[in-house]
Amino acid sequence: MADPNERNLRKMAMDGMAMIKTSLSDSSSNDQGQSRASTGPVQSSGQSRATPSTSSGTPIQHNMSRAFPGMFKNGPRFQKKRPAGKMSQMQFLLLDATLEKTPKPSREMVLLQAGLGRRTINIPEASDHQEIADLLSAAYPKMCDLEGAWMLHKAMGGSGQRRLNLVSPDETGYTGAGLTRACGGKGCLYIMPIQHTLSTDPLPFTASEFKDMPKARCVTCSQSVPLQLLSLHVDTCSRSEPHSGHEDADGDDMGTTVYLSSSDTPEVQTTCPICEEWVASDIVEIHASTCGERECDEAEYGDGSQAQKSERVLGFSDISDLMKTLNERVNTSTTFSICVTREDIVERGLKQWQRQKRSSPQNTLRVTFLGEPGIDNGALKKEFLTEMVAGIERRFFEGGTTGKTPKYSITDVGSHNFKTIGEIFAVSIVQGGPPPNFFMPWCYDFISTGELDYGAVTEDDVADLDLKKQIQQIRAADDVDVLEIDKIVACGYTGPISIQKKEEIVRAVVLHATVRLVPILQQLCSGLVIYDLLGMVRAEKDICRQLFAQELSRKVDSDFLVRSLSPVFSEKGTVKRQRESRIINHLQDYIQDLEDKGADGEMEGEGHLPDAGNENQIDVGKFCQWLTGQSHIPLGQADREDFNQI
């Protein structure tokens, strides 16, 4: 806190300065008046006596300006003008949804009609994120629906469809200087929504999105059409009769808006060769190319009609040929986004999968791990699917070396968890994840046929530990009093209980252990309808068996992993080449030691997927997952080639 004396002294100084300024202004005005009065008669009489200049001021003002140059200055004050900010012309294109590649020219035309086409915008280099967002919103009114949830992407050089790469924003968001460095005034910046899907319905030509575009008049309908859309409009307008509108008695046109639709002329319809529905003849080709990609109704799988439809597509030579067909059924135009943490990934993954209502698992899966800056270009997706399939195997299945069956849980059935599990299995198979090839043979037979073969079920097909223990007690019993009658009756056995009926009692327990799992398997099949995978399995039972049955499963071993290595050595004969060879040999020995330790510790019988046994035990599968992001052998030929290039 300042001293009171110091405050008083400062106040007195300020009062003195104010008084001096007041006296200077009064004296200056008096001097100017006297100067004008004295010079008037002299000039009128023709005398040319020199007068003192007033520009220099009084001596007091001169002394004060020397003592206080910041407060007293001679002459007017001039502020230096700031140079105008530099502007950069940049080209933008607003996408309707999240994409991995640049849109095709035909797709860009659809976006242009919806007000999402290319725009050239002047961006000041000194602009911040909010200013850039305002400029983009002014050019694209539909960006207001995104609520700020958008990112900029750019494509590398080349032609055709190219992969879109994220333009990373600064800590304060996008800036004009940052965008100038990113694109350099060349190419196009793609505005990609993060969590919204914008409408692509064509806008009227009078919309605000087209106000800055040059217009031209259509000679057929006399409409003013944006020049960029005129060729497309002419092609459509030429197939319809000119709309004359309704005129009143004075000859004035009563129509305010001109619509060229099929209602003006008779519409010719044709039957679609795929769905056998009546559609307009001019769009039958477009309809036929998309109606086969619609989501299938789950009710169709009750009687196997959808499976019969898939039987029309036969002749797959191997699993690679089948996987190629399944990969083509993935909708790559949009994404199915999952955002989870690595902790408790199975439970969180199931919950987030079920909560995702705006998109379908049939779209491209994109995964984000909370707290990690990585962008999913395929590796995070495979890592997520690997962890999910392995965790689902531990959490929802039980069994041993011959295979596994679902755990009996009415709670999970009521929560529709097994339907979600079926969807995850289908996505994992089709989009590069590990196949769930740990089912018992009778489980896969039920999935591939829709029926349970009661005669083929044996005691070895029982995976429940309590029921297996009960069967062993029944086998070892030599007296009726040893048998637990309540448990036997609970299994559905209604015959006489005696030692002579042990085989019938055991048979009842075996059927009880398998029949009670039928609703669970049915719910799991309802999730496999994605990509029509269930119909494909029922049409190609032998080829698809390796996707589900453990008897044909192949896990990553040392030979496969070492053969997949493609080291780039230095020149032969150099010391560096020798050192690199020793490193490769050491890596091969380490992988083989992991495989030998797993065999000695009987880890192969505990589970074939990573983390299926001891989570702290490092095996070849875990090492492969750490190295490549996946712990399984790729199914398709394209996936194998990509795996060798990692």
XYZ file of C-alpha atoms in Angstrom:
646
model
C 0.000 0.000 0.000
C 1.431 3.453 -0.945
C 2.474 6.050 1.666
C -0.177 8.847 2.270
C 2.479 11.516 1.773
C 3.395 10.032 -1.582
C -0.256 10.072 -2.675
C -0.660 13.710 -1.640
C 2.523 14.677 -3.511
C 1.342 12.893 -6.634
C -2.047 14.632 -6.436
C -0.416 18.022 -6.094
C 1.811 17.354 -9.124
C -1.211 16.348 -11.235
C -3.109 19.493 -10.169
C -0.095 21.643 -11.062
C 0.165 20.048 -14.505
C -3.531 20.709 -15.113
C -3.170 24.355 -14.159
C -0.147 24.799 -16.465
C -2.058 23.271 -19.410
C -5.008 25.584 -18.762
C -2.805 28.688 -18.627
C -0.991 27.691 -21.818
C -4.220 27.253 -23.747
C -5.525 30.671 -22.527
C -2.276 32.495 -23.369
C -2.108 30.860 -26.789
C -5.606 32.032 -27.666
C -4.849 35.611 -26.465
C -1.616 35.796 -28.478
C -3.399 34.686 -31.639
C -6.082 37.333 -31.149
C -3.550 40.108 -30.595
C -1.544 39.002 -33.637
C -4.609 39.216 -35.894
C -5.481 42.685 -34.490
C -1.982 44.090 -35.017
C -1.464 42.747 -38.517
C -4.787 43.985 -39.861
C -3.952 47.734 -40.142
C -0.461 47.140 -41.307
C -1.603 44.994 -44.238
C -4.275 47.436 -45.166
C -1.857 50.351 -45.288
C 0.504 48.419 -47.502
C 3.343 48.178 -44.972
C 5.220 44.898 -44.963
C 6.451 44.676 -41.389
C 7.461 41.144 -40.349
C 5.474 39.512 -37.536
C 6.823 36.920 -35.121
C 5.990 33.322 -35.990
C 3.494 31.562 -33.716
C 4.544 28.074 -34.702
C 7.308 27.969 -32.197
C 4.888 28.750 -29.270
C 5.552 30.550 -26.014
C 8.714 29.978 -23.996
C 6.730 28.130 -21.328
C 5.273 25.713 -23.899
C 8.710 25.232 -25.432
C 10.237 24.407 -22.017
C 7.390 22.056 -21.126
C 7.732 20.183 -24.418
C 11.440 19.696 -23.682
C 10.758 18.498 -20.110
C 7.730 16.345 -20.980
C 8.041 15.271 -24.631
C 5.337 12.662 -24.255
C 2.701 15.204 -23.127
C 3.722 18.385 -24.972
C 4.563 18.111 -28.661
C 4.845 20.724 -31.367
C 2.681 20.008 -34.380
C -0.038 17.448 -34.992
C 0.318 13.797 -34.110
C 0.297 11.262 -36.882
C -0.286 7.519 -36.384
C 1.450 5.120 -38.674
C -1.025 3.089 -40.666
C -0.785 -0.667 -40.419
C -0.257 -2.464 -43.678
C -3.226 -4.444 -44.917
C -3.165 -8.202 -44.119
C -2.170 -10.546 -46.884
C -4.950 -12.682 -48.372
C -4.623 -16.195 -49.787
C -7.084 -17.763 -52.186
C -7.907 -21.330 -51.186
C -10.269 -23.885 -52.646
C -12.602 -25.790 -50.317
C -15.078 -28.644 -50.756
C -17.625 -29.554 -48.084
C -18.264 -33.313 -47.820
C -21.577 -34.726 -46.678
C -20.046 -37.435 -44.431
C -16.769 -38.932 -43.295
C -14.830 -40.414 -46.231
C -11.472 -42.091 -46.657
C -10.904 -41.070 -50.289
C -11.720 -38.078 -52.457
C -15.177 -38.188 -54.065
C -15.564 -39.102 -57.701
C -16.507 -36.367 -60.217
C -20.062 -37.714 -60.370
C -20.270 -37.495 -56.593
C -18.926 -33.935 -56.646
C -21.771 -32.992 -58.976
C -24.263 -34.374 -56.449
C -22.578 -32.354 -53.708
C -22.652 -29.232 -55.883
C -26.417 -29.550 -56.393
C -26.808 -29.842 -52.614
C -24.787 -26.656 -51.988
C -21.685 -28.556 -50.866
C -19.517 -28.172 -53.963
C -16.179 -26.432 -54.459
C -15.756 -22.828 -53.338
C -12.821 -20.431 -53.645
C -12.495 -18.322 -50.499
C -10.033 -15.564 -49.591
C -8.468 -16.422 -46.235
C -6.458 -13.706 -44.414
C -3.158 -15.043 -43.143
C -3.772 -13.321 -39.782
C -7.175 -14.966 -39.277
C -7.836 -17.309 -36.363
C -10.029 -20.396 -36.108
C -13.271 -18.527 -35.432
C -12.742 -16.157 -38.355
C -12.052 -19.072 -40.683
C -15.169 -20.862 -39.417
C -17.248 -17.739 -40.070
C -15.907 -17.438 -43.630
C -16.659 -21.106 -44.325
C -20.149 -20.841 -42.799
C -20.868 -17.847 -45.018
C -19.885 -19.875 -48.092
C -21.582 -23.073 -46.867
C -24.759 -22.309 -44.863
C -25.174 -26.022 -44.100
C -22.018 -25.911 -41.989
C -24.090 -24.339 -39.210
C -25.623 -27.797 -38.657
C -22.181 -29.234 -37.851
C -21.903 -27.156 -34.637
C -18.162 -26.765 -35.149
C -17.548 -30.535 -35.454
C -15.468 -30.571 -38.640
C -11.862 -31.067 -39.688
C -9.897 -30.213 -42.807
C -8.307 -32.881 -44.990
C -6.207 -32.766 -48.124
C -5.232 -35.273 -50.803
C -1.780 -35.986 -52.117
C -0.845 -35.423 -55.737
C -2.057 -37.702 -58.472
C -5.266 -38.417 -60.337
C -8.428 -40.362 -59.616
C -9.588 -41.107 -56.104
C -6.859 -40.391 -53.550
C -6.621 -40.977 -49.849
C -7.548 -38.037 -47.664
C -5.024 -37.019 -45.008
C -5.867 -34.932 -41.973
C -4.606 -31.351 -41.815
C -3.698 -31.150 -38.140
C -4.841 -27.903 -36.467
C -2.669 -25.843 -34.130
C -3.310 -25.683 -30.414
C -5.659 -22.735 -31.028
C -7.353 -24.375 -34.003
C -6.913 -23.610 -37.685
C -5.213 -20.341 -38.630
C -4.739 -18.551 -41.933
C -0.967 -18.888 -41.745
C -1.262 -22.591 -40.929
C -3.549 -23.273 -43.900
C -1.206 -21.346 -46.189
C 1.672 -23.549 -45.102
C -0.435 -26.705 -45.425
C -1.709 -26.217 -48.970
C 0.395 -23.354 -50.330
C -2.498 -22.150 -52.457
C -2.521 -25.412 -54.426
C -5.004 -28.239 -54.366
C -8.265 -28.406 -52.466
C -9.041 -28.594 -48.757
C -11.890 -30.994 -47.921
C -14.169 -30.057 -45.016
C -15.137 -33.375 -43.414
C -17.890 -33.668 -40.779
C -16.891 -35.632 -37.685
C -20.220 -36.822 -36.320
C -22.906 -35.523 -38.689
C -24.213 -36.475 -42.120
C -25.383 -33.599 -44.289
C -28.273 -33.864 -46.692
C -27.457 -34.252 -50.383
C -30.927 -33.408 -51.672
C -30.743 -30.951 -54.598
C -31.437 -27.344 -53.657
C -33.575 -24.932 -55.691
C -31.623 -22.675 -57.991
C -32.698 -19.650 -55.948
C -30.954 -20.946 -52.806
C -28.401 -18.740 -51.086
C -25.670 -21.277 -51.827
C -25.872 -20.338 -55.536
C -26.110 -16.539 -55.178
C -22.443 -15.910 -56.125
C -22.446 -18.298 -59.099
C -22.884 -16.945 -62.631
C -26.355 -17.670 -64.008
C -27.617 -18.560 -67.469
C -31.140 -18.957 -68.798
C -32.435 -22.339 -69.875
C -34.120 -21.989 -73.250
C -36.524 -24.835 -72.482
C -37.987 -23.767 -69.148
C -36.706 -20.149 -69.031
C -35.235 -20.683 -65.587
C -32.094 -18.921 -64.400
C -29.714 -21.809 -63.674
C -26.194 -21.656 -62.178
C -23.674 -22.045 -64.972
C -21.969 -25.011 -63.255
C -25.270 -26.922 -63.204
C -26.624 -25.883 -66.572
C -25.383 -28.933 -68.508
C -26.960 -31.302 -66.017
C -30.173 -29.298 -65.971
C -30.401 -29.206 -69.761
C -30.015 -32.987 -69.929
C -32.881 -33.403 -67.469
C -35.039 -30.605 -68.801
C -34.833 -31.782 -72.417
C -36.614 -35.027 -71.550
C -39.680 -33.155 -70.177
C -42.198 -30.965 -71.896
C -41.837 -27.214 -71.276
C -43.965 -26.182 -68.343
C -46.191 -23.325 -69.454
C -47.834 -22.680 -66.089
C -51.406 -21.549 -65.512
C -52.523 -18.219 -66.924
C -55.380 -16.073 -65.772
C -57.761 -14.045 -67.918
C -55.179 -11.274 -68.396
C -52.574 -13.712 -69.626
C -50.360 -13.399 -66.543
C -48.539 -16.480 -65.402
C -50.012 -17.611 -62.086
C -47.255 -20.112 -61.318
C -44.577 -18.803 -58.970
C -42.256 -21.809 -59.162
C -41.521 -24.035 -62.155
C -41.123 -27.736 -61.406
C -40.090 -30.266 -64.011
C -41.274 -33.611 -62.697
C -42.606 -36.845 -64.019
C -46.148 -35.718 -63.177
C -46.183 -33.527 -66.299
C -45.765 -36.497 -68.644
C -46.818 -40.156 -68.398
C -44.196 -42.232 -66.599
C -42.968 -45.491 -68.119
C -42.127 -48.154 -65.520
C -40.036 -51.311 -65.713
C -39.608 -54.301 -63.399
C -36.280 -54.424 -61.497
C -34.531 -57.746 -62.307
C -33.251 -58.067 -58.702
C -36.081 -57.097 -56.357
C -38.874 -57.421 -58.974
C -40.358 -54.045 -58.041
C -41.846 -51.533 -60.518
C -39.606 -48.476 -60.948
C -39.301 -45.693 -63.511
C -37.549 -46.731 -66.703
C -35.082 -43.834 -66.642
C -33.755 -44.814 -63.192
C -34.017 -48.604 -63.344
C -30.245 -48.964 -63.861
C -29.441 -46.852 -60.807
C -32.047 -48.697 -58.747
C -30.729 -52.123 -59.756
C -27.155 -51.191 -58.834
C -28.132 -50.203 -55.281
C -31.089 -52.367 -54.266
C -28.822 -55.374 -53.715
C -26.813 -53.400 -51.151
C -29.739 -52.661 -48.839
C -29.779 -54.045 -45.339
C -31.436 -57.422 -45.078
C -34.458 -57.996 -42.876
C -33.616 -60.346 -40.054
C -36.975 -62.043 -40.373
C -35.915 -63.471 -43.737
C -33.429 -65.720 -42.023
C -36.068 -67.578 -40.083
C -37.021 -69.809 -42.997
C -33.684 -69.685 -44.781
C -35.021 -67.751 -47.781
C -32.091 -65.328 -47.644
C -29.685 -68.257 -47.552
C -31.342 -69.599 -50.693
C -30.803 -66.208 -52.325
C -27.100 -66.440 -51.537
C -26.934 -69.897 -53.082
C -27.239 -68.194 -56.474
C -23.663 -66.936 -55.993
C -21.672 -70.151 -55.947
C -18.349 -71.239 -57.337
C -15.881 -69.815 -54.800
C -12.584 -71.612 -55.204
C -11.133 -70.795 -51.765
C -11.463 -68.528 -48.774
C -9.574 -65.696 -50.510
C -12.129 -65.594 -53.320
C -14.966 -65.537 -50.794
C -13.321 -62.790 -48.725
C -12.924 -60.644 -51.839
C -16.683 -60.781 -52.382
C -17.394 -59.932 -48.745
C -14.989 -56.987 -48.802
C -16.893 -55.470 -51.714
C -20.033 -55.347 -49.549
C -18.519 -52.867 -47.084
C -20.029 -49.392 -47.437
C -16.919 -47.214 -47.730
C -18.831 -43.981 -48.333
C -19.329 -43.435 -44.586
C -17.986 -44.775 -41.293
C -19.118 -46.603 -38.154
C -17.224 -44.818 -35.390
C -16.344 -46.327 -32.007
C -14.590 -44.305 -29.282
C -13.380 -46.308 -26.254
C -10.592 -46.551 -23.705
C -8.209 -49.455 -23.497
C -9.281 -50.219 -19.935
C -12.196 -52.688 -19.773
C -12.302 -52.642 -23.561
C -14.764 -55.548 -23.947
C -17.551 -54.142 -21.774
C -17.021 -50.578 -23.015
C -16.781 -51.755 -26.615
C -20.078 -53.663 -26.396
C -21.841 -50.700 -24.817
C -20.575 -48.170 -27.355
C -21.363 -50.561 -30.219
C -24.978 -50.884 -29.058
C -25.361 -47.117 -28.502
C -24.260 -46.266 -32.044
C -27.607 -45.515 -33.690
C -26.664 -43.045 -36.430
C -24.633 -45.482 -38.473
C -24.561 -49.150 -39.387
C -21.817 -51.721 -38.754
C -21.975 -52.384 -42.483
C -19.992 -49.163 -42.967
C -16.246 -48.850 -42.589
C -15.259 -49.231 -38.932
C -13.165 -46.383 -37.507
C -11.824 -46.649 -33.941
C -10.521 -43.944 -31.621
C -8.813 -44.728 -28.317
C -9.504 -41.978 -25.790
C -6.365 -40.215 -24.616
C -4.329 -41.245 -27.680
C -3.633 -38.914 -30.631
C -3.533 -41.712 -33.224
C -5.718 -41.559 -36.351
C -7.252 -44.834 -37.505
C -5.958 -45.725 -40.950
C -6.607 -49.449 -40.409
C -4.160 -50.446 -37.666
C -6.284 -49.207 -34.749
C -9.297 -50.970 -36.210
C -7.468 -54.298 -36.399
C -6.082 -53.857 -32.897
C -9.563 -53.108 -31.543
C -11.110 -56.119 -33.294
C -8.294 -58.378 -32.071
C -8.803 -57.277 -28.465
C -12.587 -57.536 -28.749
C -12.648 -61.049 -30.234
C -10.125 -62.282 -27.667
C -12.016 -60.639 -24.799
C -15.366 -61.991 -26.009
C -13.865 -65.479 -26.133
C -12.812 -65.192 -22.480
C -15.967 -63.455 -21.244
C -18.810 -65.179 -23.112
C -17.453 -68.608 -24.125
C -16.158 -71.679 -22.329
C -14.499 -74.904 -23.423
C -11.125 -76.491 -24.072
C -8.957 -77.880 -26.833
C -11.876 -79.274 -28.858
C -13.627 -75.930 -29.099
C -15.887 -73.644 -27.119
C -19.578 -72.979 -26.690
C -21.414 -69.870 -25.465
C -21.826 -69.561 -21.717
C -25.405 -70.007 -20.623
C -26.560 -66.542 -19.547
C -30.160 -65.366 -19.733
C -28.991 -61.902 -18.659
C -26.815 -61.516 -21.759
C -29.619 -62.810 -23.957
C -32.013 -60.234 -22.499
C -29.435 -57.483 -23.090
C -29.001 -58.591 -26.737
C -25.277 -58.964 -26.105
C -25.002 -62.026 -28.322
C -26.550 -60.183 -31.267
C -23.902 -57.489 -30.800
C -21.265 -60.225 -30.563
C -22.480 -61.610 -33.895
C -22.136 -58.176 -35.482
C -18.608 -57.802 -34.096
C -17.674 -61.247 -35.441
C -19.017 -60.332 -38.902
C -17.176 -57.002 -38.982
C -13.981 -58.658 -37.748
C -14.116 -61.287 -40.488
C -14.866 -58.861 -43.326
C -12.773 -55.838 -42.289
C -9.439 -57.475 -41.526
C -9.859 -58.633 -37.928
C -9.351 -62.168 -36.571
C -12.043 -64.765 -37.298
C -13.820 -66.315 -34.261
C -12.567 -69.791 -35.110
C -13.020 -71.300 -31.648
C -16.520 -72.831 -31.911
C -17.214 -76.506 -31.316
C -18.211 -78.413 -34.452
C -21.852 -78.794 -33.401
C -22.123 -75.016 -32.860
C -20.866 -74.278 -36.371
C -23.200 -76.937 -37.788
C -26.114 -75.113 -36.146
C -24.932 -71.734 -37.536
C -24.487 -73.128 -41.058
C -27.783 -75.061 -41.155
C -30.083 -73.394 -38.616
C -30.899 -76.752 -37.042
C -29.466 -78.830 -34.189
C -28.458 -82.409 -34.977
C -29.421 -84.096 -31.703
C -27.923 -87.426 -32.693
C -24.468 -85.955 -33.359
C -24.099 -84.385 -29.889
C -21.866 -86.334 -27.488
C -20.446 -85.931 -23.991
C -17.358 -84.254 -25.441
C -19.581 -81.410 -26.681
C -20.511 -80.391 -23.128
C -18.408 -77.386 -22.079
C -20.172 -76.340 -18.863
C -17.980 -77.378 -15.926
C -20.892 -78.095 -13.563
C -22.664 -80.315 -16.072
C -19.435 -82.128 -16.919
C -18.894 -82.773 -13.238
C -22.472 -84.041 -12.946
C -21.927 -86.462 -15.832
C -18.776 -87.782 -14.154
C -20.674 -88.319 -10.885
C -23.416 -90.210 -12.706
C -20.835 -92.399 -14.453
C -19.038 -93.180 -11.199
C -22.184 -93.808 -9.119
C -22.901 -97.387 -7.977
C -25.948 -96.586 -5.858
C -29.066 -94.514 -6.458
C -28.569 -92.627 -3.193
C -25.365 -91.101 -4.573
C -27.194 -89.506 -7.488
C -28.415 -85.929 -7.079
C -32.008 -86.401 -8.140
C -32.910 -82.692 -8.092
C -30.193 -81.827 -10.585
C -31.156 -84.743 -12.816
C -34.797 -83.674 -12.879
C -33.740 -80.054 -13.565
C -32.041 -81.289 -16.734
C -35.403 -82.450 -18.085
C -35.120 -86.179 -17.374
C -38.566 -87.613 -16.536
C -37.840 -91.349 -16.582
C -37.104 -93.700 -13.685
C -33.867 -92.942 -11.850
C -31.809 -96.039 -11.319
C -28.335 -97.382 -11.910
C -29.594 -99.292 -14.930
C -30.734 -96.013 -16.504
C -27.371 -94.247 -16.266
C -26.947 -93.975 -20.035
C -30.364 -92.410 -20.485
C -29.705 -89.989 -17.633
C -26.348 -88.992 -19.099
C -27.982 -88.522 -22.488
C -30.572 -86.219 -20.951
C -27.842 -84.117 -19.317
C -25.949 -83.860 -22.636
C -29.059 -82.744 -24.533
C -29.879 -80.279 -21.766
C -26.371 -78.770 -22.023
C -26.738 -78.202 -25.772
C -30.446 -77.457 -26.273
C -30.434 -74.608 -23.749
C -27.801 -72.845 -25.906
C -29.992 -72.824 -29.034
C -31.627 -69.417 -28.297
C -28.176 -67.943 -27.683
C -26.883 -69.252 -31.016
C -30.004 -67.963 -32.759
C -29.425 -64.494 -31.350
C -25.783 -64.669 -32.427
C -26.898 -65.605 -35.959
C -29.133 -62.532 -36.048
C -25.973 -60.433 -35.784
C -24.253 -62.312 -38.613
C -26.742 -61.021 -41.194
C -24.444 -58.046 -41.866
C -22.892 -58.248 -45.356
C -25.178 -61.306 -45.830
C -22.439 -63.287 -44.052
C -24.934 -65.773 -42.619
C -26.335 -66.512 -46.070
C -22.805 -66.921 -47.397
C -21.956 -69.364 -44.589
C -25.046 -71.439 -45.268
C -24.285 -71.475 -49.005
C -20.547 -72.286 -48.610
C -20.436 -74.402 -45.440
C -17.154 -76.142 -46.201
C -15.196 -73.023 -47.151
C -16.544 -70.952 -44.248
C -15.862 -73.673 -41.653
C -12.355 -72.352 -41.036
C -13.869 -69.005 -40.041
C -15.683 -70.475 -37.023
C -14.604 -74.047 -36.221
C -11.514 -74.543 -34.066
C -10.694 -77.842 -35.752
C -9.458 -75.947 -38.845
C -8.063 -72.872 -37.103
C -4.535 -71.677 -37.796
C -2.740 -69.426 -35.393
C 0.369 -67.357 -35.950
C 3.523 -69.405 -35.442
C 7.224 -68.651 -35.739
C 7.492 -69.966 -39.301
C 4.696 -67.719 -40.593
C 6.025 -64.642 -38.808
C 9.627 -65.128 -39.937
C 8.577 -65.789 -43.543
C 6.592 -62.551 -43.486
C 9.670 -60.499 -42.601
C 11.075 -58.478 -45.470
C 14.277 -56.924 -44.127
C 16.189 -54.445 -46.278
C 19.866 -55.258 -45.830
C 22.868 -53.106 -46.588
C 25.367 -53.929 -49.301
C 26.922 -57.375 -49.126
C 30.359 -57.654 -47.598
C 30.006 -54.601 -45.361
C 30.264 -54.607 -41.581
C 26.787 -53.100 -41.354
C 25.366 -56.038 -43.343
C 26.903 -58.496 -40.886
C 25.447 -56.630 -37.920
C 21.997 -56.603 -39.548
C 22.175 -60.340 -40.196
C 22.983 -61.009 -36.547
C 19.986 -58.902 -35.491
C 17.639 -60.877 -37.778
C 19.026 -64.174 -36.487
C 18.537 -63.034 -32.909
C 14.930 -62.017 -33.682
C 14.217 -65.417 -35.234
C 15.678 -67.223 -32.200
C 13.576 -65.074 -29.870
C 10.338 -65.857 -31.760
C 11.104 -69.568 -31.771
C 11.885 -69.480 -28.036
C 8.490 -67.898 -27.397
C 6.841 -70.710 -29.340
C 8.790 -73.395 -27.475
C 7.969 -71.889 -24.077
C 4.303 -71.797 -24.983
C 4.387 -75.457 -25.976
C 6.253 -76.460 -22.789
C 3.797 -74.562 -20.616
C 0.817 -76.143 -22.432
C -0.386 -72.736 -23.481
C -1.748 -74.034 -26.769
C -4.513 -75.886 -24.981
C -5.670 -72.837 -23.034
C -6.726 -70.802 -26.036
C -5.561 -70.008 -29.515
C -6.203 -66.267 -29.561
C -3.988 -63.789 -27.750
C -4.929 -63.225 -24.115
C -7.150 -66.299 -24.203
C -5.021 -67.949 -21.549
C -2.670 -66.207 -19.188
C -2.812 -62.496 -19.957
C 0.714 -61.942 -18.674
C 2.216 -64.708 -20.809
C 3.933 -63.476 -23.978
C 3.492 -65.802 -26.950
C 4.015 -65.523 -30.689
C 0.501 -64.164 -31.207
C 0.985 -61.320 -28.727
C 4.376 -60.501 -30.200
C 2.837 -60.367 -33.681
C 0.057 -58.100 -32.408
C 2.585 -55.761 -30.809
C 4.578 -55.709 -34.031
C 1.789 -55.413 -36.611
C -1.426 -54.646 -34.717
C -2.970 -58.076 -35.401
C -2.335 -61.573 -34.075
C -3.976 -63.697 -36.762
C -3.113 -64.914 -40.226
C -4.868 -62.700 -42.827
C -7.677 -64.456 -44.667
C -7.807 -62.627 -48.001
C -5.026 -62.402 -50.546
C -5.043 -58.605 -50.473
C -4.766 -58.612 -46.674
C -1.822 -61.003 -46.870
C -0.013 -58.744 -49.304
C -0.629 -55.752 -47.044
C 0.598 -57.757 -44.060
C 3.877 -58.552 -45.792
C 4.400 -54.835 -46.467
C 4.098 -53.827 -42.792
